[in-house]
Amino acid sequence: LCVFSSLQLVSLLLIGIAAWGIGFGLISSFRVVGVVIAVGVFLFFIALVGLIGAVKHHQVLLFFYMIILLLVFIVQFSVSCACLALNEEQQSELLEVGWNNTNSARTDIERNLNCCGFRVFYSNETCAADCLRTLHCRPCAPIMEEYSGMVLRFVGGIGLFFSFTEILGVWLTYRYRNQKDPRANPSAFI
C-alpha cells in the first residue's frame, strides 16, 4: 500500500505544481499545463487501480497495474537519464529549439527572467520584459542556460528516485499478486 501512496503523491504533486504555476502566472501555456495535469490524473487513476486491486486481491487489476507501472518506470527512467546526460551544448540546442517553436513560453520566459531575445534582441521583435523600458535588456539564452543545468539535474534526480520506487512497486505487486487470498476458502487450494 505504501507504493500506491507514493504514486498518488507524485500524481497529486504534478497536478498541484501545474495549478500553482498557472495560479501565480508563471506559466501561461495551457498546453504545457494541460499535459502535466493529464499525466497527474493518469498516474492518480493508475494508483487507484493498484490500490483497489490490492484491497480486493483482484488478480487482473494487479496485473494491469503491474504492466502499466513497468511502462511508466521505463519512460520515467529513460527521461531521467536523458536529463542527467545532457551536456551544455545539447542543453543550449534544446533551449533554442524550444525558444523558436513556442511563442507563449517565450513570452513567459521574457517576463519572468526580465530578458529579451534569445541571443540577440532585434528592434522589430516584441518583448514582454520590463527591462525593455530602460533599454538595458540582457539576452535570455545565458540566463536560461544558467538555470537549465540545475533544473535538469534536479528533475533527473527526482525522476530517478521515483522511478526506483516504481520498480519496487512492480516487484511488490508481482509478489503480492502471487500470494493466496487470505479471505479465500483454505480448502480450495488443496
XYZ file of N, CA and C in Angstrom, residues 51-188:
414
model
N -4.452 0.243 -5.905
C -4.973 0.198 -4.541
C -6.218 -0.676 -4.452
N -7.120 -0.519 -5.390
C -8.330 -1.354 -5.406
C -7.955 -2.813 -5.631
N -7.014 -3.053 -6.545
C -6.561 -4.423 -6.798
C -5.938 -5.059 -5.571
N -5.186 -4.278 -4.795
C -4.556 -4.816 -3.592
C -5.572 -5.082 -2.497
N -6.512 -4.158 -2.313
C -7.514 -4.334 -1.261
C -8.433 -5.511 -1.570
N -8.844 -5.617 -2.819
C -9.762 -6.700 -3.225
C -9.029 -7.982 -3.598
N -7.696 -7.912 -3.652
C -6.858 -9.037 -4.101
C -7.330 -9.515 -5.477
N -7.539 -8.540 -6.353
C -8.050 -8.791 -7.701
C -6.868 -8.993 -8.638
N -6.717 -10.209 -9.146
C -5.548 -10.574 -9.944
C -5.419 -9.761 -11.231
N -6.537 -9.523 -11.913
C -6.491 -8.815 -13.195
C -6.091 -7.351 -12.987
N -6.685 -6.688 -11.993
C -6.322 -5.294 -11.725
C -4.858 -5.177 -11.328
N -4.381 -6.102 -10.515
C -2.976 -6.082 -10.116
C -2.056 -6.326 -11.304
N -2.465 -7.207 -12.217
C -1.654 -7.461 -13.407
C -1.557 -6.195 -14.270
N -2.690 -5.545 -14.529
C -2.670 -4.332 -15.349
C -1.903 -3.210 -14.645
N -2.052 -3.116 -13.332
C -1.304 -2.123 -12.582
C 0.198 -2.384 -12.727
N 0.585 -3.641 -12.606
C 1.999 -4.005 -12.695
C 2.559 -3.684 -14.083
N 1.835 -3.996 -15.128
C 2.302 -3.746 -16.501
C 2.395 -2.244 -16.772
N 1.364 -1.503 -16.397
C 1.373 -0.057 -16.647
C 2.463 0.618 -15.821
N 2.642 0.172 -14.581
C 3.697 0.733 -13.742
C 5.076 0.432 -14.321
N 5.242 -0.748 -14.916
C 6.509 -1.083 -15.563
C 6.759 -0.163 -16.760
N 5.721 0.110 -17.544
C 5.871 1.026 -18.682
C 6.182 2.447 -18.215
N 5.515 2.883 -17.146
C 5.792 4.209 -16.590
C 7.236 4.266 -16.093
N 7.698 3.188 -15.462
C 9.084 3.126 -14.997
C 10.052 3.287 -16.161
N 9.813 2.563 -17.251
C 10.724 2.617 -18.405
C 10.789 4.023 -18.975
N 9.628 4.660 -19.145
C 9.604 6.021 -19.694
C 10.269 6.999 -18.732
N 9.920 6.913 -17.457
C 10.463 7.855 -16.479
C 11.960 7.662 -16.287
N 12.413 6.435 -16.258
C 13.842 6.165 -16.113
C 14.608 6.705 -17.321
N 14.056 6.505 -18.519
C 14.707 6.987 -19.741
C 14.792 8.511 -19.767
N 13.698 9.170 -19.429
C 13.692 10.637 -19.428
C 14.635 11.172 -18.356
N 14.654 10.535 -17.180
C 15.544 10.977 -16.100
C 17.005 10.839 -16.499
N 17.347 9.721 -17.114
C 18.727 9.528 -17.569
C 19.093 10.541 -18.648
N 18.139 10.827 -19.541
C 18.406 11.824 -20.581
C 18.618 13.207 -19.974
N 17.833 13.546 -18.952
C 18.017 14.842 -18.280
C 19.396 14.942 -17.652
N 19.864 13.870 -17.064
C 21.158 13.886 -16.394
C 22.328 13.795 -17.376
N 22.074 13.261 -18.577
C 23.163 13.032 -19.525
C 23.404 14.196 -20.486
N 22.493 15.166 -20.540
C 22.660 16.275 -21.478
C 23.847 17.142 -21.083
N 24.727 17.398 -22.047
C 25.834 18.318 -21.768
C 25.383 19.747 -22.088
N 26.251 20.716 -21.856
C 25.874 22.124 -22.010
C 25.508 22.470 -23.453
N 26.212 21.895 -24.406
C 25.910 22.177 -25.816
C 24.538 21.632 -26.195
N 24.226 20.416 -25.754
C 22.916 19.825 -26.037
C 21.806 20.603 -25.341
N 22.062 21.064 -24.126
C 21.073 21.883 -23.421
C 20.804 23.168 -24.186
N 21.849 23.786 -24.688
C 21.700 25.023 -25.439
C 20.890 24.801 -26.714
N 21.176 23.712 -27.426
C 20.415 23.396 -28.638
C 18.947 23.137 -28.320
N 18.700 22.416 -27.244
C 17.330 22.115 -26.834
C 16.576 23.388 -26.451
N 17.256 24.289 -25.744
C 16.634 25.559 -25.382
C 16.306 26.392 -26.621
N 17.213 26.393 -27.597
C 16.974 27.181 -28.809
C 15.805 26.619 -29.615
N 15.688 25.301 -29.692
C 14.556 24.685 -30.393
C 13.258 25.044 -29.688
N 13.247 24.953 -28.362
C 12.060 25.325 -27.604
C 11.707 26.791 -27.763
N 12.721 27.628 -27.777
C 12.515 29.074 -27.936
C 11.888 29.387 -29.292
N 12.372 28.743 -30.333
C 11.883 29.024 -31.679
C 10.515 28.427 -31.964
N 10.090 27.439 -31.202
C 8.840 26.746 -31.509
C 7.661 27.123 -30.627
N 7.853 27.899 -29.575
C 6.725 28.246 -28.703
C 6.728 29.732 -28.386
N 5.683 30.408 -28.804
C 5.569 31.840 -28.530
C 5.132 32.109 -27.101
N 4.222 31.290 -26.562
C 3.730 31.547 -25.203
C 4.830 31.309 -24.173
N 5.642 30.266 -24.374
C 6.750 30.021 -23.449
C 7.776 31.141 -23.557
N 8.000 31.637 -24.751
C 8.943 32.742 -24.948
C 8.485 33.974 -24.177
N 7.207 34.272 -24.239
C 6.659 35.419 -23.514
C 6.806 35.226 -22.012
N 6.510 34.024 -21.522
C 6.654 33.730 -20.088
C 8.100 33.879 -19.635
N 9.012 33.376 -20.435
C 10.434 33.449 -20.079
C 10.904 34.898 -20.044
N 10.539 35.666 -21.061
C 10.962 37.071 -21.092
C 10.390 37.845 -19.903
N 9.144 37.573 -19.567
C 8.508 38.284 -18.449
C 9.122 37.866 -17.114
N 9.317 36.571 -16.902
C 9.802 36.085 -15.603
C 11.301 36.303 -15.384
N 12.093 36.197 -16.451
C 13.545 36.364 -16.314
C 14.018 37.770 -16.643
N 13.101 38.649 -17.089
C 13.395 40.041 -17.407
C 14.524 40.134 -18.439
N 14.292 39.482 -19.590
C 15.268 39.471 -20.681
C 14.520 39.550 -22.005
N 15.230 39.863 -23.070
C 14.605 39.978 -24.389
C 15.458 39.279 -25.445
N 14.817 38.529 -26.325
C 15.517 37.826 -27.386
C 16.266 36.614 -26.872
N 16.611 35.718 -27.793
C 17.329 34.523 -27.344
C 18.806 34.845 -27.156
N 19.499 35.108 -28.238
C 20.910 35.514 -28.129
C 21.064 37.010 -28.438
N 20.207 37.499 -29.332
C 20.240 38.904 -29.745
C 18.791 39.383 -29.828
N 18.547 40.614 -29.402
C 17.200 41.190 -29.490
C 17.166 42.213 -30.605
N 16.253 41.983 -31.546
C 16.101 42.906 -32.671
C 14.949 43.855 -32.373
N 15.058 45.081 -32.832
C 14.065 46.112 -32.502
C 12.689 45.828 -33.102
N 12.608 45.020 -34.151
C 11.304 44.720 -34.740
C 10.571 43.584 -34.016
N 11.200 42.967 -33.008
C 10.563 41.902 -32.233
C 9.812 42.485 -31.049
N 8.872 41.713 -30.551
C 8.162 42.119 -29.344
C 8.816 41.457 -28.133
N 8.665 42.112 -27.003
C 9.255 41.590 -25.768
C 8.323 41.920 -24.613
N 8.145 40.959 -23.705
C 7.241 41.139 -22.569
C 7.965 41.553 -21.295
N 9.258 41.785 -21.356
C 10.042 42.099 -20.154
C 9.932 43.575 -19.784
N 10.066 43.852 -18.495
C 10.055 45.228 -18.004
C 11.326 45.990 -18.385
N 12.403 45.270 -18.617
C 13.681 45.920 -18.931
C 13.647 46.643 -20.277
N 12.644 46.362 -21.092
C 12.551 46.999 -22.411
C 12.366 48.509 -22.274
N 11.731 48.941 -21.190
C 11.510 50.384 -20.976
C 12.829 51.124 -20.760
N 13.767 50.474 -20.098
C 15.066 51.117 -19.831
C 16.096 50.819 -20.916
N 15.755 49.943 -21.823
C 16.620 49.545 -22.940
C 17.923 48.892 -22.474
N 17.909 48.267 -21.311
C 19.065 47.560 -20.786
C 18.703 46.089 -20.574
N 18.276 45.456 -21.630
C 17.855 44.055 -21.531
C 18.992 43.119 -21.911
N 19.142 42.088 -21.120
C 20.106 41.032 -21.437
C 19.416 40.007 -22.324
N 20.169 39.279 -23.138
C 19.560 38.184 -23.889
C 19.165 37.047 -22.935
N 18.170 36.280 -23.332
C 17.628 35.238 -22.458
C 18.474 33.965 -22.425
N 19.211 33.667 -23.471
C 19.958 32.406 -23.547
C 20.923 32.207 -22.383
N 21.773 33.180 -22.033
C 22.691 32.930 -20.908
C 21.967 32.702 -19.577
N 20.877 33.418 -19.369
C 20.113 33.250 -18.126
C 19.471 31.864 -18.090
N 18.875 31.468 -19.201
C 18.227 30.148 -19.256
C 19.253 29.027 -19.135
N 20.404 29.188 -19.755
C 21.445 28.153 -19.666
C 21.956 28.006 -18.241
N 21.996 29.112 -17.514
C 22.416 29.066 -16.114
C 21.437 28.222 -15.286
N 20.147 28.389 -15.531
C 19.134 27.657 -14.779
C 18.894 26.255 -15.318
N 19.066 26.058 -16.615
C 18.681 24.780 -17.224
C 19.488 23.607 -16.686
N 20.774 23.789 -16.488
C 21.586 22.698 -15.954
C 21.139 22.285 -14.569
N 20.861 23.280 -13.724
C 20.403 22.995 -12.366
C 19.032 22.315 -12.389
N 18.129 22.812 -13.221
C 16.787 22.238 -13.297
C 16.826 20.817 -13.848
N 17.627 20.590 -14.873
C 17.721 19.243 -15.445
C 18.308 18.246 -14.452
N 19.299 18.652 -13.691
C 19.846 17.759 -12.648
C 18.805 17.468 -11.574
N 18.063 18.495 -11.169
C 17.031 18.322 -10.147
C 15.926 17.395 -10.653
N 15.416 17.670 -11.843
C 14.338 16.847 -12.414
C 14.831 15.421 -12.658
N 16.041 15.279 -13.165
C 16.600 13.944 -13.385
C 16.762 13.160 -12.095
N 17.242 13.818 -11.042
C 17.418 13.144 -9.756
C 16.097 12.736 -9.131
N 15.129 13.634 -9.140
C 13.804 13.312 -8.594
C 13.156 12.208 -9.422
N 13.300 12.290 -10.741
C 12.737 11.253 -11.607
C 13.373 9.892 -11.354
N 14.695 9.870 -11.161
C 15.358 8.596 -10.854
C 14.884 8.024 -9.525
N 14.754 8.880 -8.518
C 14.283 8.408 -7.218
C 12.911 7.757 -7.348
N 11.976 8.450 -7.989
C 10.630 7.904 -8.095
C 10.560 6.730 -9.069
N 11.463 6.673 -10.044
C 11.453 5.513 -10.936
C 11.865 4.256 -10.176
N 12.791 4.397 -9.221
C 13.171 3.226 -8.434
C 12.072 2.819 -7.459
N 11.288 3.769 -6.974
C 10.140 3.368 -6.157
C 9.098 2.667 -7.016
N 9.016 3.043 -8.288
C 8.066 2.373 -9.182
C 8.502 0.943 -9.494
N 9.790 0.720 -9.707
C 10.236 -0.647 -9.972
C 10.073 -1.490 -8.714
N 10.232 -0.878 -7.547
C 9.935 -1.569 -6.292
C 8.448 -1.919 -6.241
N 7.608 -1.011 -6.704
C 6.167 -1.267 -6.766
C 5.824 -2.413 -7.700
N 6.516 -2.501 -8.829
C 6.288 -3.613 -9.762
C 6.657 -4.928 -9.085
N 7.789 -4.947 -8.420
C 8.237 -6.178 -7.751
C 7.271 -6.571 -6.625
N 6.870 -5.591 -5.800
C 5.942 -5.887 -4.711
C 4.577 -6.340 -5.234
N 4.121 -5.730 -6.308
C 2.849 -6.142 -6.903
C 2.948 -7.555 -7.431
N 4.051 -7.891 -8.060
C 4.256 -9.248 -8.560
C 4.224 -10.248 -7.398
N 4.921 -9.908 -6.320
C 4.957 -10.804 -5.156
C 3.574 -10.933 -4.514
N 2.882 -9.817 -4.357
C 1.563 -9.819 -3.725
C 0.543 -10.533 -4.599
N 0.659 -10.361 -5.901
C -0.283 -10.966 -6.840
C -0.202 -12.484 -6.794
N 0.968 -13.033 -6.513
C 1.139 -14.482 -6.490
C 0.832 -15.101 -5.132
N 0.486 -14.277 -4.146
C 0.103 -14.824 -2.851
C -1.343 -15.296 -2.884
N -1.651 -16.221 -2.014
C -3.029 -16.691 -1.893
C -3.854 -15.617 -1.194
N -5.107 -15.505 -1.585
C -6.021 -14.559 -0.970
C -6.391 -15.068 0.415
N -6.100 -14.320 1.474
C -6.382 -14.807 2.824
C -7.872 -14.938 3.115
N -8.708 -14.281 2.344
C -10.148 -14.375 2.561
C -10.751 -15.580 1.855
N -9.987 -16.187 0.975
C -10.493 -17.330 0.214
C -10.629 -18.559 1.109
N -11.389 -19.511 0.665
C -11.583 -20.772 1.379
C -10.267 -21.545 1.346
N -9.675 -21.842 2.509
C -8.382 -22.538 2.522
C -8.453 -23.908 1.865
N -9.572 -24.560 1.916
C -9.657 -25.892 1.305
C -9.702 -25.829 -0.216
N -9.925 -24.637 -0.786
C -9.960 -24.503 -2.230
C -8.575 -24.641 -2.839
